Amino acid sequence: MEAKADQIVLRDATVLDVPRMAAIINGFAAQGIMLPRSHYQFYQHIQQFIVAEAAGQVIGCGALSVVWSDLCEIRSVAVDPEWQGCGVGRLIVDSLLERAAQLGLPGVFTLTYRAGFFARFGFQQVAHETLPHKIWGDCLNCPKYPDCDEIAMKVEFVKETEHAQG
Ligand SMILES: CC(C)(COP(=O)(O)OP(=O)(O)OC[C@H]1O[C@@H](n2cnc3c(N)ncnc32)[C@H](O)[C@@H]1OP(=O)(O)O)[C@@H](O)C(=O)NCCC(=O)NCCS
């Protein structure tokens, strides 16, 4: 699989990628390790997504969702099972973190069942209550609501006080 890593290209998602992204994510959702996403949700948020592609096929994706000047979420990070373990997830998360920093955000949070993976990028677990109510809007549509068992994690690029000072 290491050899294959050379062939991987990251790019912004297009609407044509939606069926493939949905197949990857909803495959994991069927196993209870991600939340399901409809095609409508992908189309609505298509500008937030990047995809990893190899030999013309989408093999992974991820999204960055900005909520406020100091609040941004990495979501929907998923890699085709055939391609896991060869650095695709790292490429996707590194690229989303870089984009968040370029946009001037002081850090990023995520809700995940894969805390060990996100810890590799400096994310630390935080209590759900530390995240503002606004982010839980999406959760109303979640089959698990209100018993969320995802782990909330955050990484900061800039100390909150420095960000507030501009
Ligand atoms: C979690 C996931 C995105 C990782 O993608 P991947 O391409 O296999 O990960 P990479 O090969 O880029 O691994 C990067 C690093 O994370 C580590 N890692 C990967 N999966 C991990 C896990 N589940 N727990 C802990 N560490 C993990 C790797 O060992 C590697 O570490 P290293 O840099 O020290 O070598 C992928 O397994 C996946 O799609 N899982 C199902 C969907 C999911 O759970 N998404 C999480 C967001 S909700």
mmCIF file of C-alpha atoms in Angstrom, residues 24-147:
data_model
loop_
_atom_site.group_PDB
_atom_site.id
_atom_site.type_symbol
_atom_site.label_atom_id
_atom_site.label_comp_id
_atom_site.label_asym_id
_atom_site.label_seq_id
_atom_site.Cartn_x
_atom_site.Cartn_y
_atom_site.Cartn_z
ATOM 1 C CA ILE A 24 -17.778 5.491 1.457
ATOM 2 C CA ILE A 25 -19.378 7.336 4.384
ATOM 3 C CA ASN A 26 -22.641 5.429 4.378
ATOM 4 C CA GLY A 27 -20.698 2.148 4.242
ATOM 5 C CA PHE A 28 -19.172 3.135 7.597
ATOM 6 C CA ALA A 29 -22.535 4.423 8.832
ATOM 7 C CA ALA A 30 -24.015 0.971 8.212
ATOM 8 C CA GLN A 31 -21.380 -0.368 10.625
ATOM 9 C CA GLY A 32 -22.291 2.291 13.214
ATOM 10 C CA ILE A 33 -18.896 4.035 13.036
ATOM 11 C CA MET A 34 -20.050 7.199 11.257
ATOM 12 C CA LEU A 35 -23.339 9.048 11.004
ATOM 13 C CA PRO A 36 -25.246 8.579 7.731
ATOM 14 C CA ARG A 37 -25.355 11.460 5.222
ATOM 15 C CA SER A 38 -27.908 11.975 2.444
ATOM 16 C CA HIS A 39 -26.939 13.082 -1.048
ATOM 17 C CA TYR A 40 -28.849 16.301 -0.310
ATOM 18 C CA GLN A 41 -26.544 17.012 2.659
ATOM 19 C CA PHE A 42 -23.472 16.501 0.461
ATOM 20 C CA TYR A 43 -24.777 18.803 -2.287
ATOM 21 C CA GLN A 44 -25.739 21.482 0.246
ATOM 22 C CA HIS A 45 -22.225 21.514 1.715
ATOM 23 C CA ILE A 46 -20.173 20.564 -1.345
ATOM 24 C CA GLN A 47 -17.850 23.608 -1.054
ATOM 25 C CA GLN A 48 -16.688 22.335 2.345
ATOM 26 C CA PHE A 49 -15.401 19.010 1.012
ATOM 27 C CA ILE A 50 -12.060 17.855 -0.284
ATOM 28 C CA VAL A 51 -11.461 14.446 -1.804
ATOM 29 C CA ALA A 52 -8.438 12.208 -2.159
ATOM 30 C CA GLU A 53 -8.236 10.556 -5.555
ATOM 31 C CA ALA A 54 -6.096 7.758 -6.961
ATOM 32 C CA ALA A 55 -6.194 6.587 -10.563
ATOM 33 C CA GLY A 56 -9.310 8.642 -11.172
ATOM 34 C CA GLN A 57 -11.248 7.176 -8.256
ATOM 35 C CA VAL A 58 -12.258 8.949 -5.058
ATOM 36 C CA ILE A 59 -10.719 7.014 -2.172
ATOM 37 C CA GLY A 60 -11.402 9.377 0.716
ATOM 38 C CA CYS A 61 -12.929 12.670 1.745
ATOM 39 C CA GLY A 62 -13.251 15.185 4.531
ATOM 40 C CA ALA A 63 -14.886 18.528 5.196
ATOM 41 C CA LEU A 64 -14.248 21.767 7.020
ATOM 42 C CA SER A 65 -17.299 23.535 8.370
ATOM 43 C CA VAL A 66 -16.823 27.072 9.691
ATOM 44 C CA VAL A 67 -19.303 28.007 12.421
ATOM 45 C CA TRP A 68 -17.948 31.308 13.752
ATOM 46 C CA SER A 69 -14.721 33.369 13.864
ATOM 47 C CA ASP A 70 -13.302 31.080 16.534
ATOM 48 C CA LEU A 71 -15.192 27.885 15.766
ATOM 49 C CA CYS A 72 -14.695 25.376 12.992
ATOM 50 C CA GLU A 73 -15.315 21.647 12.631
ATOM 51 C CA ILE A 74 -13.539 18.905 10.740
ATOM 52 C CA ARG A 75 -16.176 16.407 9.734
ATOM 53 C CA SER A 76 -16.891 13.441 7.469
ATOM 54 C CA VAL A 77 -13.270 12.233 7.285
ATOM 55 C CA ALA A 78 -13.414 8.791 5.698
ATOM 56 C CA VAL A 79 -11.057 6.597 3.704
ATOM 57 C CA ASP A 80 -12.048 3.627 1.536
ATOM 58 C CA PRO A 81 -11.222 0.466 3.555
ATOM 59 C CA GLU A 82 -8.940 -0.723 0.701
ATOM 60 C CA TRP A 83 -6.809 2.391 1.184
ATOM 61 C CA GLN A 84 -6.695 2.681 4.956
ATOM 62 C CA GLY A 85 -3.318 2.665 6.655
ATOM 63 C CA CYS A 86 -1.378 4.295 3.803
ATOM 64 C CA GLY A 87 -1.543 7.930 4.814
ATOM 65 C CA VAL A 88 -4.712 9.092 3.031
ATOM 66 C CA GLY A 89 -6.451 10.122 6.268
ATOM 67 C CA ARG A 90 -3.356 12.079 7.300
ATOM 68 C CA LEU A 91 -3.248 13.928 3.952
ATOM 69 C CA ILE A 92 -6.916 14.870 4.286
ATOM 70 C CA VAL A 93 -6.710 16.089 7.904
ATOM 71 C CA ASP A 94 -3.423 17.974 7.336
ATOM 72 C CA SER A 95 -4.984 19.744 4.364
ATOM 73 C CA LEU A 96 -8.156 20.667 6.307
ATOM 74 C CA LEU A 97 -6.070 21.984 9.223
ATOM 75 C CA GLU A 98 -3.968 24.053 6.843
ATOM 76 C CA ARG A 99 -7.107 25.479 5.272
ATOM 77 C CA ALA A 100 -8.539 26.361 8.713
ATOM 78 C CA ALA A 101 -5.311 28.177 9.625
ATOM 79 C CA GLN A 102 -5.318 30.032 6.259
ATOM 80 C CA LEU A 103 -8.881 31.151 6.955
ATOM 81 C CA GLY A 104 -7.677 32.716 10.221
ATOM 82 C CA LEU A 105 -9.328 30.267 12.571
ATOM 83 C CA PRO A 106 -7.556 29.740 15.913
ATOM 84 C CA GLY A 107 -8.279 26.014 16.009
ATOM 85 C CA VAL A 108 -10.638 23.243 15.054
ATOM 86 C CA PHE A 109 -12.906 20.762 16.801
ATOM 87 C CA THR A 110 -14.239 17.389 15.751
ATOM 88 C CA LEU A 111 -16.736 14.823 16.960
ATOM 89 C CA THR A 112 -15.460 11.333 16.352
ATOM 90 C CA TYR A 113 -15.280 7.667 17.335
ATOM 91 C CA ARG A 114 -11.587 7.633 16.315
ATOM 92 C CA ALA A 115 -9.935 9.651 19.075
ATOM 93 C CA GLY A 116 -6.586 7.887 18.567
ATOM 94 C CA PHE A 117 -6.430 9.007 14.936
ATOM 95 C CA PHE A 118 -7.188 12.665 15.717
ATOM 96 C CA ALA A 119 -4.770 12.642 18.684
ATOM 97 C CA ARG A 120 -2.010 12.167 16.067
ATOM 98 C CA PHE A 121 -2.710 15.749 14.924
ATOM 99 C CA GLY A 122 -2.673 17.275 18.424
ATOM 100 C CA PHE A 123 -6.424 17.050 19.075
ATOM 101 C CA GLN A 124 -7.300 16.644 22.745
ATOM 102 C CA GLN A 125 -10.531 15.400 24.211
ATOM 103 C CA VAL A 126 -12.855 18.070 25.635
ATOM 104 C CA ALA A 127 -16.192 17.845 27.429
ATOM 105 C CA HIS A 128 -19.200 18.108 25.095
ATOM 106 C CA GLU A 129 -20.483 20.985 27.237
ATOM 107 C CA THR A 130 -17.450 23.111 26.277
ATOM 108 C CA LEU A 131 -18.700 23.303 22.667
ATOM 109 C CA PRO A 132 -21.371 25.940 22.002
ATOM 110 C CA HIS A 133 -25.016 24.966 21.605
ATOM 111 C CA LYS A 134 -24.931 26.108 17.978
ATOM 112 C CA ILE A 135 -22.995 23.046 16.853
ATOM 113 C CA TRP A 136 -25.611 20.650 18.152
ATOM 114 C CA GLY A 137 -28.210 21.869 15.616
ATOM 115 C CA ASP A 138 -27.244 19.089 13.187
ATOM 116 C CA CYS A 139 -27.576 16.528 15.917
ATOM 117 C CA LEU A 140 -31.355 16.847 15.956
ATOM 118 C CA ASN A 141 -31.383 14.694 12.815
ATOM 119 C CA CYS A 142 -29.068 12.069 14.274
ATOM 120 C CA PRO A 143 -30.591 8.677 15.089
ATOM 121 C CA LYS A 144 -28.599 8.664 18.351
ATOM 122 C CA TYR A 145 -29.894 12.057 19.568
ATOM 123 C CA PRO A 146 -29.814 12.939 22.492
ATOM 124 C CA ASP A 147 -27.482 10.119 23.603
#
